[in-house]
Amino acid sequence: MGLTDIVLAQPRGFCAGVDRAIDIVEQALARFGKPIYVRHEIVHNTYVVNDLRTKGAIFIEELSEAPTGSTVIFSAHGVSQAVRREADALGLRVFDATCPLVTKVHIEVAKLHREGYEFVMIGHKGHPEVEGTMGQLSEGIHLVESVEDVARIQPKQPDHLAVVTQTTLSVDDAREIMDALRARFPDLREPKKQDICYATQNRQDAVKVLSTEVDVVVVVGSPTSSNSNRLRELAERRGLPAYMVDRAEDLRAEWFQDRSRVGLTAGASAPEILVQQVITRLRTLGAVSLRTLPGIEETMQFPLPKGLKDSPPPPKDSHA
Ligand code: 0CM
Ligand code: SF4
């Protein structure tokens, strides 16, 4: 028995925050010309980053790598207050591609800090979004990555504690950690609506449905992408072999040897062109039918920042 069916998850791929972040780099290039400096990968995807690089973006990790007066874009994952101050001090022109749903968390941290709260953040250590959100304050945010961590933290004000999370967590893991936090800190202040974003929630829900229909799962996404990793992990936890690929060439024939139905999805930072290339390759491995599961239709859109919104359209030959 070999591969016959491809089943596509819906929704999958780009979210509104990723669309906007890429648009900001493209609009900045069209308006100010190259180079445009981008602090950190604009989104965690190799194809997207390489494509923007060929169009004139220069990706940096440290702002000091950008010459004074140059234009710098902050990535979708957000930055700390220290990074904002550094950009000011270096005289850089900044456009902020932080996803508005990450900014919402930053604003919540600032507001509750003024009300005297201490914080717990649920997230993955070292991830740029976690560094950005924790860096909204100089101190007073305790990171928890697991249920075990909940017992380890020692807040100074256990009865005046608020929780925020990374936007791209596993919904199921976050729920368990949240339950442990509630049990230890009964007065815990929680966000009105969870910080995990709509795109993360929808893509994970779609993989749960997908997992009941297939016998192997492929996720298109780059290794650095938290939300893409969570999709692969989810399918695996549902008992399926699950693989993440950065590009079609990463697919291996042996993954499908005794499998007839492959489920395919893509992280929020993975472009549809890669999904289509994966489909083409799966066809060469034997797949003959393709269908898309019903799922939520996403309509979320975020406006561009001031100063790019009214950008003139790029000249006709700029995308040649
Ligand atoms: O946060 P994550 O690693 O999933 O980022 P990404 O660039 O893969 O996806 C979009 C976002 C954000 C914030
Ligand atoms: Fe924004 Fe969610 Fe997309 Fe991240 S995954 S850019 S938080 S919409």
Short mmCIF file of C-alpha atoms and ligand atoms in Angstrom, two decimals:
data_model
loop_
_atom_site.label_atom_id
_atom_site.label_comp_id
_atom_site.label_asym_id
_atom_site.label_seq_id
_atom_site.Cartn_x
_atom_site.Cartn_y
_atom_site.Cartn_z
CA MET A 1 0.00 0.00 0.00
CA GLY A 2 1.41 3.38 -0.95
CA LEU A 3 0.48 7.02 -0.92
CA THR A 4 -2.81 7.89 -2.65
CA ASP A 5 -4.48 10.87 -0.94
CA ILE A 6 -3.43 14.34 0.12
CA VAL A 7 -5.70 16.03 2.66
CA LEU A 8 -5.18 19.76 3.24
CA ALA A 9 -5.92 21.44 6.57
CA GLN A 10 -7.97 24.62 6.62
CA PRO A 11 -6.96 27.21 7.73
CA ARG A 12 -3.22 26.90 7.24
CA GLY A 13 -0.32 29.18 6.33
CA PHE A 14 -0.09 32.96 6.52
CA CYS A 15 -1.94 34.81 9.27
CA ALA A 16 -2.83 38.51 9.28
CA GLY A 17 0.24 39.45 11.35
CA VAL A 18 2.62 37.73 8.92
CA ASP A 19 0.92 39.26 5.88
CA ARG A 20 1.26 42.69 7.43
CA ALA A 21 4.90 42.20 8.50
CA ILE A 22 5.99 41.14 5.00
CA ASP A 23 3.96 43.99 3.49
CA ILE A 24 5.75 46.47 5.76
CA VAL A 25 9.17 45.35 4.47
CA GLU A 26 7.99 45.46 0.85
CA GLN A 27 6.37 48.88 1.26
CA ALA A 28 9.47 50.26 2.99
CA LEU A 29 11.64 48.98 0.12
CA ALA A 30 9.28 50.54 -2.42
CA ARG A 31 9.19 53.86 -0.60
CA PHE A 32 12.76 54.32 0.62
CA GLY A 33 14.72 52.01 -1.67
CA LYS A 34 17.26 49.42 -0.58
CA PRO A 35 18.76 48.57 1.75
CA ILE A 36 16.12 48.24 4.47
CA TYR A 37 17.40 46.72 7.68
CA VAL A 38 15.23 44.19 9.47
CA ARG A 39 15.93 43.32 13.09
CA HIS A 40 15.64 39.52 13.37
CA GLU A 41 13.90 37.37 10.73
CA ILE A 42 10.76 39.35 9.88
CA VAL A 43 8.88 36.07 10.36
CA HIS A 44 10.44 32.68 11.05
CA ASN A 45 10.53 31.37 7.52
CA THR A 46 13.56 30.69 5.36
CA TYR A 47 11.78 31.23 2.03
CA VAL A 48 10.26 34.55 3.10
CA VAL A 49 13.56 35.83 4.47
CA ASN A 50 15.55 34.79 1.37
CA ASP A 51 12.95 36.35 -0.92
CA LEU A 52 13.07 39.70 0.93
CA ARG A 53 16.87 39.52 0.96
CA THR A 54 16.92 39.37 -2.84
CA LYS A 55 14.64 42.43 -2.87
CA GLY A 56 17.08 44.45 -0.73
CA ALA A 57 16.36 43.64 2.92
CA ILE A 58 19.34 43.14 5.23
CA PHE A 59 18.59 40.99 8.27
CA ILE A 60 20.46 41.87 11.47
CA GLU A 61 20.30 40.68 15.06
CA GLU A 62 21.87 43.77 16.65
CA LEU A 63 20.72 47.32 15.88
CA SER A 64 24.36 48.46 16.00
CA GLU A 65 24.76 46.67 12.63
CA ALA A 66 22.53 49.34 11.00
CA PRO A 67 24.17 52.63 9.96
CA THR A 68 22.90 55.85 11.60
CA GLY A 69 19.92 57.30 9.75
CA SER A 70 19.02 54.01 8.09
CA THR A 71 15.56 52.45 8.13
CA VAL A 72 15.01 49.51 10.45
CA ILE A 73 12.00 47.27 10.77
CA PHE A 74 11.23 45.34 13.94
CA SER A 75 10.09 41.76 13.29
CA ALA A 76 6.55 40.44 13.86
CA HIS A 77 7.63 38.94 17.20
CA GLY A 78 8.08 42.32 18.91
CA VAL A 79 10.91 43.97 20.82
CA SER A 80 11.75 45.02 24.36
CA GLN A 81 11.68 48.64 25.56
CA ALA A 82 15.49 48.51 25.66
CA VAL A 83 15.58 47.80 21.91
CA ARG A 84 13.23 50.75 21.26
CA ARG A 85 15.49 53.04 23.33
CA GLU A 86 18.57 51.78 21.50
CA ALA A 87 16.96 52.51 18.11
CA ASP A 88 16.23 56.07 19.27
CA ALA A 89 19.76 56.54 20.56
CA LEU A 90 21.22 55.28 17.27
CA GLY A 91 19.08 57.68 15.24
CA LEU A 92 17.34 54.98 13.23
CA ARG A 93 14.07 55.42 11.35
CA VAL A 94 11.89 52.61 12.69
CA PHE A 95 8.87 50.85 11.29
CA ASP A 96 7.37 48.41 13.69
CA ALA A 97 6.11 45.12 12.21
CA THR A 98 5.27 43.69 15.64
CA CYS A 99 1.99 41.83 15.21
CA PRO A 100 -0.82 43.90 16.75
CA LEU A 101 -1.78 40.82 18.77
CA VAL A 102 1.70 40.80 20.35
CA THR A 103 1.49 44.56 20.92
CA LYS A 104 -1.82 43.97 22.72
CA VAL A 105 0.04 41.78 25.23
CA HIS A 106 2.75 44.45 25.65
CA ILE A 107 0.08 47.07 26.37
CA GLU A 108 -1.57 44.78 28.92
CA VAL A 109 1.77 44.29 30.70
CA ALA A 110 2.36 48.06 30.88
CA LYS A 111 -1.18 48.74 32.12
CA LEU A 112 -1.19 46.08 34.84
CA HIS A 113 2.33 47.08 35.88
CA ARG A 114 1.00 50.58 36.57
CA GLU A 115 -1.64 48.91 38.74
CA GLY A 116 1.14 47.27 40.75
CA TYR A 117 0.93 43.72 39.38
CA GLU A 118 3.81 41.27 39.24
CA PHE A 119 3.73 38.86 36.25
CA VAL A 120 4.01 35.28 35.17
CA MET A 121 4.67 34.72 31.48
CA ILE A 122 3.97 31.33 29.91
CA GLY A 123 6.37 30.91 26.99
CA HIS A 124 9.50 29.36 25.54
CA LYS A 125 12.79 30.67 26.91
CA GLY A 126 14.94 32.45 24.33
CA HIS A 127 12.11 32.99 21.83
CA PRO A 128 12.20 36.59 20.55
CA GLU A 129 8.55 37.18 21.44
CA VAL A 130 9.24 36.14 25.03
CA GLU A 131 12.28 38.42 25.16
CA GLY A 132 10.18 41.28 23.77
CA THR A 133 7.25 40.80 26.14
CA MET A 134 9.41 40.22 29.22
CA GLY A 135 11.47 43.22 28.15
CA GLN A 136 8.47 45.53 28.50
CA LEU A 137 9.53 45.76 32.15
CA SER A 138 12.99 45.83 33.65
CA GLU A 139 11.96 43.22 36.25
CA GLY A 140 8.99 41.45 37.81
CA ILE A 141 8.11 38.91 35.11
CA HIS A 142 8.63 35.22 35.92
CA LEU A 143 8.87 32.86 32.97
CA VAL A 144 7.23 29.44 33.18
CA GLU A 145 7.71 26.91 30.41
CA SER A 146 6.05 23.89 32.01
CA VAL A 147 3.74 22.74 34.80
CA GLU A 148 6.89 21.89 36.83
CA ASP A 149 8.08 25.50 36.56
CA VAL A 150 4.90 26.71 38.28
CA ALA A 151 6.09 25.25 41.61
CA ARG A 152 9.54 26.82 41.18
CA ILE A 153 8.75 30.52 40.82
CA GLN A 154 8.89 32.72 43.91
CA PRO A 155 6.84 35.87 43.28
CA LYS A 156 7.10 38.67 45.84
CA GLN A 157 3.34 39.37 45.63
CA PRO A 158 1.60 36.01 45.10
CA ASP A 159 -1.78 37.68 45.69
CA HIS A 160 -1.17 40.41 43.11
CA LEU A 161 0.01 38.39 40.15
CA ALA A 162 -1.10 38.58 36.50
CA VAL A 163 -0.44 36.06 33.74
CA VAL A 164 0.38 36.69 30.10
CA THR A 165 1.44 34.21 27.43
CA GLN A 166 3.34 33.89 24.19
CA THR A 167 0.84 34.06 21.29
CA THR A 168 1.95 30.86 19.56
CA LEU A 169 1.86 28.25 22.35
CA SER A 170 0.26 24.84 22.28
CA VAL A 171 -3.30 25.58 23.40
CA ASP A 172 -3.42 22.30 25.33
CA ASP A 173 -0.08 22.82 27.12
CA ALA A 174 -1.00 26.40 28.00
CA ARG A 175 -4.29 25.21 29.50
CA GLU A 176 -2.47 22.72 31.77
CA ILE A 177 0.04 25.33 32.89
CA MET A 178 -2.76 27.83 33.49
CA ASP A 179 -4.61 25.26 35.65
CA ALA A 180 -1.47 24.73 37.72
CA LEU A 181 -1.05 28.50 38.12
CA ARG A 182 -4.68 28.91 39.22
CA ALA A 183 -4.24 26.14 41.76
CA ARG A 184 -1.15 27.76 43.26
CA PHE A 185 -2.26 31.40 42.92
CA PRO A 186 -6.03 31.62 43.42
CA ASP A 187 -6.02 35.44 42.94
CA LEU A 188 -4.24 35.18 39.59
CA ARG A 189 -5.36 37.88 37.18
CA GLU A 190 -5.98 36.42 33.71
CA PRO A 191 -6.40 38.13 30.34
CA LYS A 192 -10.07 38.68 29.36
CA LYS A 193 -9.40 36.78 26.17
CA GLN A 194 -6.44 34.38 26.04
CA ASP A 195 -3.20 35.77 24.58
CA ILE A 196 -2.79 32.77 22.27
CA CYS A 197 -3.80 34.29 18.95
CA TYR A 198 -6.67 33.33 16.67
CA ALA A 199 -4.28 31.98 14.01
CA THR A 200 -2.51 29.65 16.44
CA GLN A 201 -5.83 28.43 17.81
CA ASN A 202 -7.37 27.89 14.36
CA ARG A 203 -4.34 26.06 12.91
CA GLN A 204 -4.16 23.75 15.92
CA ASP A 205 -7.92 23.07 15.78
CA ALA A 206 -7.55 22.25 12.07
CA VAL A 207 -4.73 19.76 12.76
CA LYS A 208 -6.92 18.05 15.36
CA VAL A 209 -9.55 17.48 12.67
CA LEU A 210 -6.91 16.55 10.08
CA SER A 211 -5.39 13.96 12.41
CA THR A 212 -8.61 11.92 12.40
CA GLU A 213 -8.52 11.62 8.59
CA VAL A 214 -4.93 10.73 7.71
CA ASP A 215 -2.10 8.40 8.67
CA VAL A 216 0.88 10.72 8.38
CA VAL A 217 1.17 14.52 8.72
CA VAL A 218 3.50 17.00 7.04
CA VAL A 219 3.80 20.55 8.35
CA VAL A 220 5.40 23.20 6.16
CA GLY A 221 7.44 25.51 8.38
CA SER A 222 10.95 26.50 9.38
CA PRO A 223 12.71 24.99 12.42
CA THR A 224 12.72 28.37 14.23
CA SER A 225 8.95 28.80 13.94
CA SER A 226 7.27 28.13 17.28
CA ASN A 227 3.73 27.85 15.93
CA SER A 228 4.83 25.45 13.15
CA ASN A 229 6.62 23.22 15.66
CA ARG A 230 3.47 23.12 17.77
CA LEU A 231 1.46 21.83 14.78
CA ARG A 232 3.89 18.96 14.18
CA GLU A 233 3.99 18.12 17.88
CA LEU A 234 0.17 18.12 18.05
CA ALA A 235 -0.17 15.62 15.21
CA GLU A 236 2.47 13.43 16.86
CA ARG A 237 0.62 13.56 20.18
CA ARG A 238 -2.44 12.31 18.29
CA GLY A 239 -0.42 9.20 17.52
CA LEU A 240 0.63 10.01 13.96
CA PRO A 241 4.08 10.18 12.45
CA ALA A 242 4.54 13.89 11.77
CA TYR A 243 7.30 15.76 9.96
CA MET A 244 8.13 19.43 9.48
CA VAL A 245 9.68 20.53 6.19
CA ASP A 246 11.20 23.87 5.27
CA ARG A 247 10.85 23.09 1.55
CA ALA A 248 9.58 20.37 -0.77
CA GLU A 249 13.08 18.90 -1.23
CA ASP A 250 13.10 17.93 2.48
CA LEU A 251 10.36 15.30 1.94
CA ARG A 252 11.62 11.72 2.16
CA ALA A 253 9.94 8.88 0.25
CA GLU A 254 10.28 6.44 3.18
CA TRP A 255 7.94 8.59 5.34
CA PHE A 256 5.06 7.48 3.10
CA GLN A 257 5.97 3.87 2.37
CA ASP A 258 3.16 2.24 4.36
CA ARG A 259 0.86 5.25 4.45
CA SER A 260 -1.95 6.02 2.05
CA ARG A 261 -3.30 9.39 3.28
CA VAL A 262 -1.01 12.32 4.04
CA GLY A 263 -2.33 15.36 5.90
CA LEU A 264 -0.72 18.64 4.95
CA THR A 265 -0.69 21.96 6.78
CA ALA A 266 1.54 25.02 7.13
CA GLY A 267 2.58 27.26 10.00
CA ALA A 268 1.47 30.90 10.15
CA SER A 269 4.77 32.06 8.61
CA ALA A 270 4.91 29.50 5.75
CA PRO A 271 3.87 30.73 2.29
CA GLU A 272 1.31 28.84 0.19
CA ILE A 273 3.83 28.49 -2.67
CA LEU A 274 5.76 26.01 -0.50
CA VAL A 275 2.57 24.03 0.19
CA GLN A 276 1.97 23.83 -3.57
CA GLN A 277 5.56 22.64 -4.14
CA VAL A 278 5.08 19.98 -1.47
CA ILE A 279 1.88 18.85 -3.20
CA THR A 280 3.74 18.54 -6.51
CA ARG A 281 6.40 16.41 -4.85
CA LEU A 282 3.80 14.25 -3.05
CA ARG A 283 2.23 13.57 -6.45
CA THR A 284 5.56 12.28 -7.72
CA LEU A 285 5.55 9.96 -4.69
CA GLY A 286 2.21 8.47 -5.74
CA ALA A 287 -0.55 10.75 -4.44
CA VAL A 288 -3.43 11.06 -6.92
CA SER A 289 -6.24 12.76 -5.02
CA LEU A 290 -6.28 16.12 -3.26
CA ARG A 291 -9.00 17.51 -1.03
CA THR A 292 -9.27 20.33 1.50
CA LEU A 293 -11.06 19.80 4.78
CA PRO A 294 -13.78 22.29 5.67
CA GLY A 295 -12.61 24.81 8.27
CA ILE A 296 -12.85 28.35 9.53
CA GLU A 297 -12.50 31.09 6.93
CA GLU A 298 -10.23 33.78 8.36
CA THR A 299 -10.98 37.41 7.56
CA MET A 300 -8.64 39.18 10.01
CA GLN A 301 -6.61 42.04 8.51
CA PHE A 302 -4.32 44.55 10.19
CA PRO A 303 -3.60 48.04 8.84
CA LEU A 304 -0.06 49.14 7.96
CA PRO A 305 1.70 51.52 10.35
CA LYS A 306 1.44 55.28 9.87
CA GLY A 307 3.93 56.49 7.29
CA LEU A 308 3.58 53.40 5.10
CA LYS A 309 -0.19 53.28 4.80
CA ASP A 310 -0.39 55.97 2.15
CA SER A 311 2.69 54.70 0.33
CA PRO A 312 2.50 55.18 -3.44
CA PRO A 313 2.29 51.85 -5.27
CA PRO A 314 5.73 50.49 -6.21
CA PRO A 315 6.86 51.26 -9.78
CA LYS A 316 5.72 48.57 -12.25
CA ASP A 317 9.17 47.05 -12.83
CA SER A 318 10.13 46.83 -9.12
CA HIS A 319 8.97 43.22 -8.84
CA ALA A 320 10.50 42.09 -12.12
O1 0CM B 1 6.33 32.94 17.11
P1 0CM B 1 6.69 32.01 15.98
O2 0CM B 1 8.07 31.44 16.15
O3 0CM B 1 5.66 31.01 15.71
O4 0CM B 1 6.77 33.01 14.74
P2 0CM B 1 6.60 32.83 13.18
O5 0CM B 1 7.37 33.93 12.55
O6 0CM B 1 6.85 31.46 12.73
O7 0CM B 1 5.05 33.08 12.99
C1 0CM B 1 4.43 34.30 13.00
C2 0CM B 1 4.50 35.07 14.16
C3 0CM B 1 4.53 35.76 15.13
C4 0CM B 1 4.56 36.63 16.27
FE1 SF4 B 2 0.12 37.65 15.02
FE2 SF4 B 2 -0.70 35.22 15.68
FE3 SF4 B 2 0.28 35.64 13.31
FE4 SF4 B 2 1.91 35.72 15.42
S1 SF4 B 2 0.82 33.93 14.62
S2 SF4 B 2 1.89 37.14 13.69
S3 SF4 B 2 0.52 36.64 16.93
S4 SF4 B 2 -1.60 36.57 14.12
#
